[in-house]
């Protein structure tokens, strides 16, 4: 569907074809066989079991076909995935299957009968990944270095077992790579006009449609979504606006103001490989408030807006668009019985001062709002209602699209990322954990569907 995607697949196919030709000429080399997704291990079977994955190198949003063959009929096996995060924590998922009459299993069509997930879930081994037993508390899987892949080891184990038991017989194994950056995508650090960000450009000369990419108040610079946009043919600039060493002020406030975001948008417009008339903005969480502010207050005209689980305003914002510390007003914080905080009521439209709400009626471009109905961090449904009503009252109903997903939480990210229902918000002066919401299977379904719809929305409003 996308030119960049076709080039990625073709490049990796050519690499694998070359490696397979080496195997056929020089004999069976286990190291090369593992690189193309098939490793056979000695066992008591007449023919060694085989575990395959195709493709073994893929973008993070691509499905992988996993199959086990040359087993016994009606034989119980476990398929296990394990990988380490960039922080060194072990993540794992496993599922129980029983072979069919052809002595095989196929995760694309067969049903798991136990383990980390149940039913037919072709990518369950990825979205169901969890920190291994005795890991640090409430981890969230994040990819900071998008120039390297996740390396996932997948093994086929004898019987219905779990990784924690540690005594399973491994029948076969395969290693896969999960990438955010396709071959040819360029990553460019931006430190100009006081902007702190990273620009990703697709392969080729352009000019490309583009996105300005905004995350939430967790701070720092998140590059994964922008890298994936570029891998799908869209230039994307991810900008940091708080919690980054190269930004002014304390890390827990937004010291930059409206001019900062206007400059970031204009940086995209002025780039020789960007189509200046086809630039959209995407925001998650507090990034939604900023997305709406950019579209209504700072004098730029985006071609489309994508809002994911965020508010129409914030009591933390001042007139210039700077913020107070998030902890300056805890009146609407909710704590559960374990002391974990939910910010949902902070963002209820009725709790937002009128002067802090963005003037949504002034929006002039298509807007997609994505709702996770189990969002515990933002009042997403209520904020979507406010936006929809404001546009309806202004005679602009045709601009609004809502996607709503039961069981999905706050952190709706690109496909197959594990659901983080709770994670560490801050470590000092004492640990504070925040509730995001979401249940693994419906959250995974929401991420997969919404990502396809996001790309379709961008295709419609940025290319045509």
Coordinates of C-alpha atoms in Angstrom, one line a residue:
X1 CA 0.0 0.0 0.0
X2 CA 2.9 2.4 0.9
X3 CA 5.9 2.8 -1.3
X4 CA 8.3 2.8 1.8
X5 CA 6.7 -0.4 3.1
X6 CA 7.2 -2.2 -0.3
X7 CA 10.9 -1.2 -0.3
X8 CA 11.4 -2.5 3.2
X9 CA 9.9 -5.9 2.5
X10 CA 11.8 -6.2 -0.8
X11 CA 15.1 -5.4 0.8
X12 CA 14.7 -8.0 3.6
X13 CA 13.5 -10.6 1.0
X14 CA 16.6 -10.1 -1.0
X15 CA 18.8 -10.5 2.1
X16 CA 17.0 -13.7 3.0
X17 CA 17.2 -15.0 -0.6
X18 CA 20.9 -14.5 -0.7
X19 CA 21.4 -16.3 2.7
X20 CA 19.3 -19.2 1.5
X21 CA 21.3 -19.5 -1.7
X22 CA 24.4 -19.7 0.5
X23 CA 22.8 -22.6 2.4
X24 CA 21.9 -24.5 -0.8
X25 CA 25.5 -24.2 -2.2
X26 CA 27.5 -24.7 0.9
X27 CA 25.4 -27.1 2.8
X28 CA 23.2 -26.7 5.9
X29 CA 24.7 -24.1 8.1
X30 CA 22.8 -23.8 11.5
X31 CA 23.8 -20.2 11.9
X32 CA 22.4 -19.1 8.6
X33 CA 19.3 -21.3 8.9
X34 CA 18.6 -19.5 12.2
X35 CA 19.0 -16.1 10.5
X36 CA 16.2 -16.9 8.0
X37 CA 13.9 -18.2 10.7
X38 CA 14.3 -22.0 10.9
X39 CA 16.4 -24.0 13.3
X40 CA 16.1 -27.8 13.7
X41 CA 17.1 -29.5 16.9
X42 CA 17.7 -33.1 17.5
X43 CA 14.9 -35.0 19.3
X44 CA 13.4 -38.4 19.6
X45 CA 11.2 -37.7 16.5
X46 CA 12.0 -39.3 13.2
X47 CA 12.3 -35.8 11.7
X48 CA 13.5 -33.0 13.8
X49 CA 10.9 -30.4 14.9
X50 CA 11.0 -27.1 13.0
X51 CA 10.0 -23.7 14.2
X52 CA 9.7 -21.0 11.5
X53 CA 8.9 -17.3 11.5
X54 CA 8.2 -15.2 8.5
X55 CA 9.4 -12.6 8.0
X56 CA 12.2 -12.7 10.6
X57 CA 13.0 -9.0 10.0
X58 CA 9.9 -6.8 10.1
X59 CA 8.6 -3.4 11.1
X60 CA 7.0 -3.4 14.5
X61 CA 3.5 -3.0 13.0
X62 CA 3.8 -6.0 10.7
X63 CA 2.4 -9.4 11.5
X64 CA 4.7 -12.4 11.7
X65 CA 3.6 -15.9 10.8
X66 CA 4.9 -18.5 13.3
X67 CA 4.6 -22.2 12.6
X68 CA 5.8 -25.4 14.2
X69 CA 6.1 -28.6 12.1
X70 CA 7.3 -32.2 12.2
X71 CA 5.8 -33.0 15.6
X72 CA 3.5 -35.8 16.7
X73 CA -0.3 -35.7 16.2
X74 CA -2.3 -34.3 19.1
X75 CA 0.9 -33.3 20.8
X76 CA 1.0 -30.6 23.5
X77 CA 3.6 -27.9 23.0
X78 CA 4.3 -24.4 24.3
X79 CA 5.5 -21.5 22.2
X80 CA 7.5 -19.0 24.3
X81 CA 8.8 -15.5 23.4
X82 CA 11.5 -13.8 25.4
X83 CA 13.4 -10.5 24.9
X84 CA 15.3 -7.9 26.9
X85 CA 14.3 -4.3 27.1
X86 CA 16.9 -1.6 26.6
X87 CA 17.1 -1.3 30.4
X88 CA 18.0 -5.0 30.6
X89 CA 14.7 -6.3 32.0
X90 CA 13.5 -9.7 30.7
X91 CA 10.0 -9.7 29.1
X92 CA 8.3 -13.0 28.1
X93 CA 5.0 -14.5 26.9
X94 CA 3.9 -18.0 26.2
X95 CA 1.0 -20.0 24.9
X96 CA -0.2 -23.6 24.8
X97 CA -1.1 -25.4 21.6
X98 CA -1.9 -28.9 20.6
X99 CA -0.8 -30.2 17.2
X100 CA -3.3 -31.1 14.5
X101 CA -3.5 -34.1 12.1
X102 CA -0.7 -32.7 10.0
X103 CA 1.6 -32.7 13.1
X104 CA 1.9 -29.0 13.1
X105 CA 0.8 -25.7 14.7
X106 CA 0.1 -22.4 13.0
X107 CA -0.3 -19.3 15.3
X108 CA -2.1 -17.5 12.5
X109 CA -5.0 -19.9 12.6
X110 CA -4.7 -22.1 15.7
X111 CA -6.1 -21.4 19.1
X112 CA -4.1 -21.1 22.3
X113 CA -5.6 -23.2 25.1
X114 CA -3.6 -21.6 27.9
X115 CA -0.7 -19.3 28.9
X116 CA -0.4 -15.6 28.4
X117 CA -3.5 -15.4 26.1
X118 CA -6.3 -17.6 24.8
X119 CA -7.8 -18.1 21.4
X120 CA -6.5 -17.3 17.9
X121 CA -4.1 -14.4 18.3
X122 CA -1.4 -14.4 15.6
X123 CA 0.6 -11.7 17.4
X124 CA -0.2 -12.7 21.0
X125 CA 3.4 -13.6 21.8
X126 CA 4.3 -9.9 21.2
X127 CA 1.4 -7.9 22.7
X128 CA 1.1 -10.3 25.7
X129 CA 4.8 -9.8 26.7
X130 CA 5.1 -9.1 30.5
X131 CA 8.1 -8.6 32.8
X132 CA 9.4 -11.9 34.0
X133 CA 8.9 -13.0 37.6
X134 CA 10.8 -11.1 40.1
X135 CA 11.3 -8.1 37.8
X136 CA 11.1 -4.5 38.9
X137 CA 7.6 -3.2 39.7
X138 CA 5.2 -1.9 37.1
X139 CA 7.5 -1.6 34.1
X140 CA 6.5 -0.1 30.7
X141 CA 8.2 -1.3 27.6
X142 CA 9.7 1.7 25.7
X143 CA 12.0 1.9 22.7
X144 CA 14.5 4.7 23.1
X145 CA 17.0 3.8 20.4
X146 CA 14.9 3.3 17.3
X147 CA 18.0 2.6 15.2
X148 CA 18.3 -0.8 16.7
X149 CA 15.6 -3.6 16.7
X150 CA 14.0 -5.5 19.5
X151 CA 15.5 -9.0 19.3
X152 CA 12.8 -11.6 20.2
X153 CA 13.8 -15.2 20.8
X154 CA 10.9 -17.7 20.2
X155 CA 11.2 -21.3 21.3
X156 CA 9.1 -24.4 20.9
X157 CA 8.9 -26.4 24.1
X158 CA 7.7 -29.9 24.8
X159 CA 4.4 -30.1 26.7
X160 CA 2.2 -27.4 28.3
X161 CA 4.5 -25.5 30.5
X162 CA 5.6 -21.9 31.4
X163 CA 9.0 -20.2 31.3
X164 CA 9.1 -19.9 35.1
X165 CA 9.2 -23.7 35.5
X166 CA 12.6 -23.7 33.9
X167 CA 12.8 -27.5 33.1
X168 CA 11.2 -27.6 29.7
X169 CA 12.7 -29.4 26.7
X170 CA 13.4 -27.1 23.9
X171 CA 12.4 -28.7 20.5
X172 CA 13.3 -25.8 18.2
X173 CA 13.9 -22.1 18.2
X174 CA 14.0 -19.0 16.0
X175 CA 15.0 -15.3 16.5
X176 CA 13.1 -12.4 15.0
X177 CA 13.9 -8.7 14.7
X178 CA 11.3 -6.0 15.2
X179 CA 12.2 -2.6 13.8
X180 CA 10.7 0.9 14.0
X181 CA 13.0 2.3 11.3
X182 CA 12.8 0.8 7.8
X183 CA 16.0 0.7 5.6
X184 CA 16.6 4.1 4.1
X185 CA 14.8 6.1 6.7
X186 CA 16.9 9.0 7.9
X187 CA 17.0 10.2 11.5
X188 CA 18.1 13.8 12.0
X189 CA 18.5 15.4 15.5
X190 CA 17.1 18.9 15.7
X191 CA 18.6 21.5 17.9
X192 CA 17.8 24.8 16.2
X193 CA 15.6 27.8 16.9
X194 CA 15.5 26.4 20.4
X195 CA 13.6 23.3 19.2
X196 CA 14.6 20.0 20.7
X197 CA 13.4 17.1 18.5
X198 CA 14.1 14.4 16.0
X199 CA 13.1 14.5 12.4
X200 CA 12.5 11.3 10.4
X201 CA 12.5 11.3 6.6
X202 CA 11.3 8.5 4.4
X203 CA 13.6 7.1 1.7
X204 CA 13.7 9.2 -1.5
X205 CA 13.8 12.9 -2.4
X206 CA 10.3 13.9 -1.4
X207 CA 8.6 16.2 -0.9
X208 CA 6.7 14.2 1.7
X209 CA 3.5 14.9 3.7
X210 CA 4.5 15.3 7.3
X211 CA 3.3 15.0 10.9
X212 CA 4.2 17.0 14.0
X213 CA 4.3 14.3 16.8
X214 CA 3.5 15.2 20.4
X215 CA 3.5 12.9 23.4
X216 CA 2.4 13.5 27.0
X217 CA 3.6 15.0 30.2
X218 CA 5.9 12.1 31.0
X219 CA 8.5 14.3 29.3
X220 CA 11.5 13.4 27.3
X221 CA 11.7 12.7 23.6
X222 CA 9.8 9.7 22.2
X223 CA 10.8 8.8 18.7
X224 CA 9.2 5.4 18.0
X225 CA 5.9 6.6 16.5
X226 CA 7.7 9.2 14.2
X227 CA 10.2 6.6 13.1
X228 CA 7.3 4.3 12.1
X229 CA 5.5 7.1 10.3
X230 CA 8.6 7.7 8.2
X231 CA 8.8 4.0 7.5
X232 CA 5.3 4.3 6.1
X233 CA 6.1 7.3 3.8
X234 CA 5.4 10.3 6.0
X235 CA 8.1 12.7 7.3
X236 CA 7.6 13.2 11.1
X237 CA 9.1 15.6 13.7
X238 CA 8.9 14.4 17.3
X239 CA 9.5 17.3 19.7
X240 CA 10.3 17.3 23.4
X241 CA 8.6 20.1 25.4
X242 CA 9.4 19.2 29.0
X243 CA 11.6 16.8 31.0
X244 CA 14.6 17.0 28.6
X245 CA 18.1 18.0 29.4
X246 CA 18.3 20.4 26.4
X247 CA 15.2 22.3 27.4
X248 CA 15.1 25.3 29.7
X249 CA 13.6 25.2 33.2
X250 CA 12.8 22.5 35.7
X251 CA 12.0 19.0 34.2
X252 CA 8.6 18.8 35.7
X253 CA 7.1 21.9 34.0
X254 CA 6.7 23.1 30.4
X255 CA 8.9 26.2 30.1
X256 CA 8.4 26.5 26.4
X257 CA 5.4 28.4 25.1
X258 CA 3.2 28.7 22.0
X259 CA 6.0 30.2 19.9
X260 CA 8.0 26.9 20.4
X261 CA 5.3 24.8 18.7
X262 CA 4.8 27.4 16.0
X263 CA 8.5 27.2 15.3
X264 CA 8.4 23.4 15.1
X265 CA 5.5 23.5 12.7
X266 CA 7.3 26.1 10.5
X267 CA 10.5 24.0 10.6
X268 CA 8.6 21.3 8.9
X269 CA 7.0 23.7 6.4
X270 CA 10.5 25.2 5.5
X271 CA 12.2 21.8 5.0
X272 CA 13.0 21.1 1.3
X273 CA 11.8 17.5 1.5
X274 CA 8.4 18.3 3.2
X275 CA 5.2 19.3 1.4
X276 CA 4.5 22.6 3.2
X277 CA 0.8 22.4 2.5
X278 CA 0.3 18.8 3.8
X279 CA 1.3 18.8 7.5
X280 CA -0.8 17.2 10.3
X281 CA -0.4 17.1 14.1
X282 CA -0.8 14.1 16.3
X283 CA -1.0 14.1 20.1
X284 CA -1.4 11.6 22.9
X285 CA -2.6 12.5 26.4
X286 CA -1.5 16.1 27.2
X287 CA -0.3 16.2 23.6
X288 CA -4.0 16.4 22.7
X289 CA -4.4 19.7 24.5
X290 CA -1.3 21.0 22.7
X291 CA -2.6 19.7 19.3
X292 CA -5.8 21.6 19.7
X293 CA -4.0 24.7 20.8
X294 CA -1.7 24.6 17.8
X295 CA -4.7 24.3 15.5
X296 CA -6.7 27.2 17.1
X297 CA -4.3 29.7 18.6
X298 CA -0.8 30.0 17.2
X299 CA -1.5 31.0 13.6
X300 CA -0.7 27.8 11.6
X301 CA -3.0 25.7 9.6
X302 CA -2.5 21.9 9.9
X303 CA -4.2 19.7 7.3
X304 CA -5.5 17.2 9.9
X305 CA -5.4 16.4 13.6
X306 CA -5.2 13.1 15.4
X307 CA -6.0 13.1 19.1
X308 CA -5.5 10.1 21.3
X309 CA -7.0 10.0 24.9
X310 CA -6.4 13.6 25.9
X311 CA -8.1 16.7 27.3
X312 CA -9.5 19.9 25.6
X313 CA -7.6 22.0 28.1
X314 CA -5.6 21.9 31.3
X315 CA -5.7 23.8 34.6
X316 CA -1.9 23.8 34.4
X317 CA -1.6 26.0 31.3
X318 CA -1.1 29.8 31.5
X319 CA -2.1 32.3 28.8
X320 CA 1.3 31.9 27.0
X321 CA 1.0 28.1 27.0
X322 CA 3.5 27.3 29.7
X323 CA 2.6 25.1 32.6
X324 CA 2.9 24.8 36.3
X325 CA 4.2 21.5 37.8
X326 CA 1.6 18.7 37.6
X327 CA 1.8 18.4 41.3
X328 CA 0.8 22.0 42.0
X329 CA -2.9 21.1 42.1
X330 CA -3.8 17.7 43.4
X331 CA -7.4 18.5 44.1
X332 CA -8.8 16.0 41.6
X333 CA -6.2 13.3 42.0
X334 CA -7.6 9.9 42.8
X335 CA -5.6 7.3 44.7
X336 CA -6.4 3.6 44.7
X337 CA -5.9 1.3 47.8
X338 CA -2.2 0.9 46.8
X339 CA -1.5 4.6 46.5
X340 CA -1.4 4.6 42.7
X341 CA -2.8 7.8 41.1
X342 CA -5.4 8.3 38.5
X343 CA -5.5 11.7 36.7
X344 CA -8.8 11.0 35.1
X345 CA -10.8 13.5 37.1
X346 CA -8.2 16.2 36.5
X347 CA -9.2 16.3 32.8
X348 CA -13.0 16.1 33.2
X349 CA -14.3 19.0 31.1
X350 CA -16.4 20.2 34.1
X351 CA -13.2 20.5 36.2
X352 CA -11.4 22.5 33.6
X353 CA -11.5 26.3 33.9
X354 CA -13.3 27.8 30.9
X355 CA -10.3 30.0 30.1
X356 CA -8.1 26.9 29.9
X357 CA -10.2 25.1 27.3
X358 CA -9.1 25.3 23.7
X359 CA -11.5 27.0 21.3
X360 CA -12.4 23.8 19.4
X361 CA -15.1 25.5 17.3
X362 CA -12.3 27.4 15.5
X363 CA -10.8 24.1 14.0
X364 CA -10.9 24.1 10.2
X365 CA -9.4 20.7 9.4
X366 CA -10.4 17.1 9.8
X367 CA -10.0 15.7 13.4
X368 CA -9.8 12.1 14.4
X369 CA -10.3 11.4 18.2
X370 CA -9.4 8.0 19.5
X371 CA -11.0 6.9 22.8
X372 CA -9.8 4.1 25.1
X373 CA -13.0 3.3 27.1
X374 CA -10.9 1.9 30.0
X375 CA -8.7 5.0 30.2
X376 CA -7.8 5.7 33.8
X377 CA -5.6 8.6 33.1
X378 CA -7.8 11.0 31.1
X379 CA -11.6 11.5 30.8
X380 CA -11.3 10.6 27.1
X381 CA -15.0 9.9 26.4
X382 CA -16.1 13.1 28.0
X383 CA -13.5 15.2 26.1
X384 CA -14.4 13.6 22.8
X385 CA -18.1 14.5 23.5
X386 CA -17.1 18.1 24.1
X387 CA -15.1 18.3 20.9
X388 CA -17.9 16.6 18.9
X389 CA -20.6 19.0 20.3
X390 CA -18.4 22.1 19.7
X391 CA -17.9 21.2 16.1
X392 CA -21.5 20.3 15.6
X393 CA -22.7 23.6 17.0
X394 CA -20.3 25.4 14.7
X395 CA -21.7 23.5 11.7
X396 CA -18.5 21.4 11.3
X397 CA -19.7 17.9 12.1
X398 CA -18.2 16.6 8.9
X399 CA -14.7 17.3 10.3
X400 CA -15.0 15.0 13.3
X401 CA -14.3 11.2 13.4
X402 CA -14.4 9.2 16.6
X403 CA -12.9 5.8 17.2
X404 CA -13.9 4.2 20.5
X405 CA -12.5 0.9 21.9
X406 CA -13.9 -1.0 24.9
X407 CA -11.3 -2.4 27.2
X408 CA -8.5 -0.2 25.8
X409 CA -6.5 2.0 28.1
X410 CA -4.8 5.4 27.9
X411 CA -1.6 4.4 26.1
X412 CA -2.8 3.5 22.7
X413 CA 0.4 3.1 20.7
X414 CA 1.5 1.5 17.4
X415 CA 0.5 -2.2 17.1
X416 CA 1.7 -5.1 19.3
X417 CA 3.2 -3.0 22.1
X418 CA 2.4 -4.6 25.5
X419 CA -0.4 -3.0 27.5
X420 CA 0.9 -1.1 30.5
X421 CA -2.0 -0.8 32.9
X422 CA 0.2 0.9 35.5
X423 CA 3.7 2.2 35.5
X424 CA 6.2 4.4 37.4
X425 CA 5.5 8.1 37.0
X426 CA 8.3 9.4 39.1
X427 CA 11.0 8.0 41.3
X428 CA 11.8 11.0 43.5
X429 CA 11.2 12.3 46.2
X430 CA 9.3 9.0 46.5
X431 CA 8.0 6.6 44.0
X432 CA 4.6 7.5 42.4
X433 CA 2.8 5.1 40.1
X434 CA 0.1 6.2 37.7
X435 CA -2.8 4.2 36.4
X436 CA -3.2 4.0 32.6
X437 CA -5.9 1.4 32.3
X438 CA -6.5 -1.2 29.6
X439 CA -6.8 -5.0 29.4
X440 CA -4.2 -6.8 27.3
X441 CA -6.4 -8.5 24.6
X442 CA -8.9 -5.6 23.9
X443 CA -6.1 -3.0 24.2
X444 CA -4.0 -4.9 21.6
X445 CA -7.0 -5.1 19.3
X446 CA -7.5 -1.3 19.7
X447 CA -3.9 -0.6 18.9
X448 CA -4.0 -2.8 15.8
X449 CA -7.2 -1.3 14.4
X450 CA -6.5 2.3 15.3
X451 CA -3.1 2.3 13.7
X452 CA -4.6 1.1 10.4
X453 CA -7.2 3.8 10.7
X454 CA -4.6 6.5 11.5
X455 CA -2.6 5.6 8.4
X456 CA -5.8 5.6 6.3
X457 CA -6.8 9.0 7.8
X458 CA -3.3 10.4 7.0
X459 CA -3.4 9.0 3.5
X460 CA -6.8 10.6 2.9
X461 CA -6.0 14.1 4.2
X462 CA -2.2 14.4 3.6
X463 CA -1.7 12.7 0.2
X464 CA -4.9 13.1 -1.8

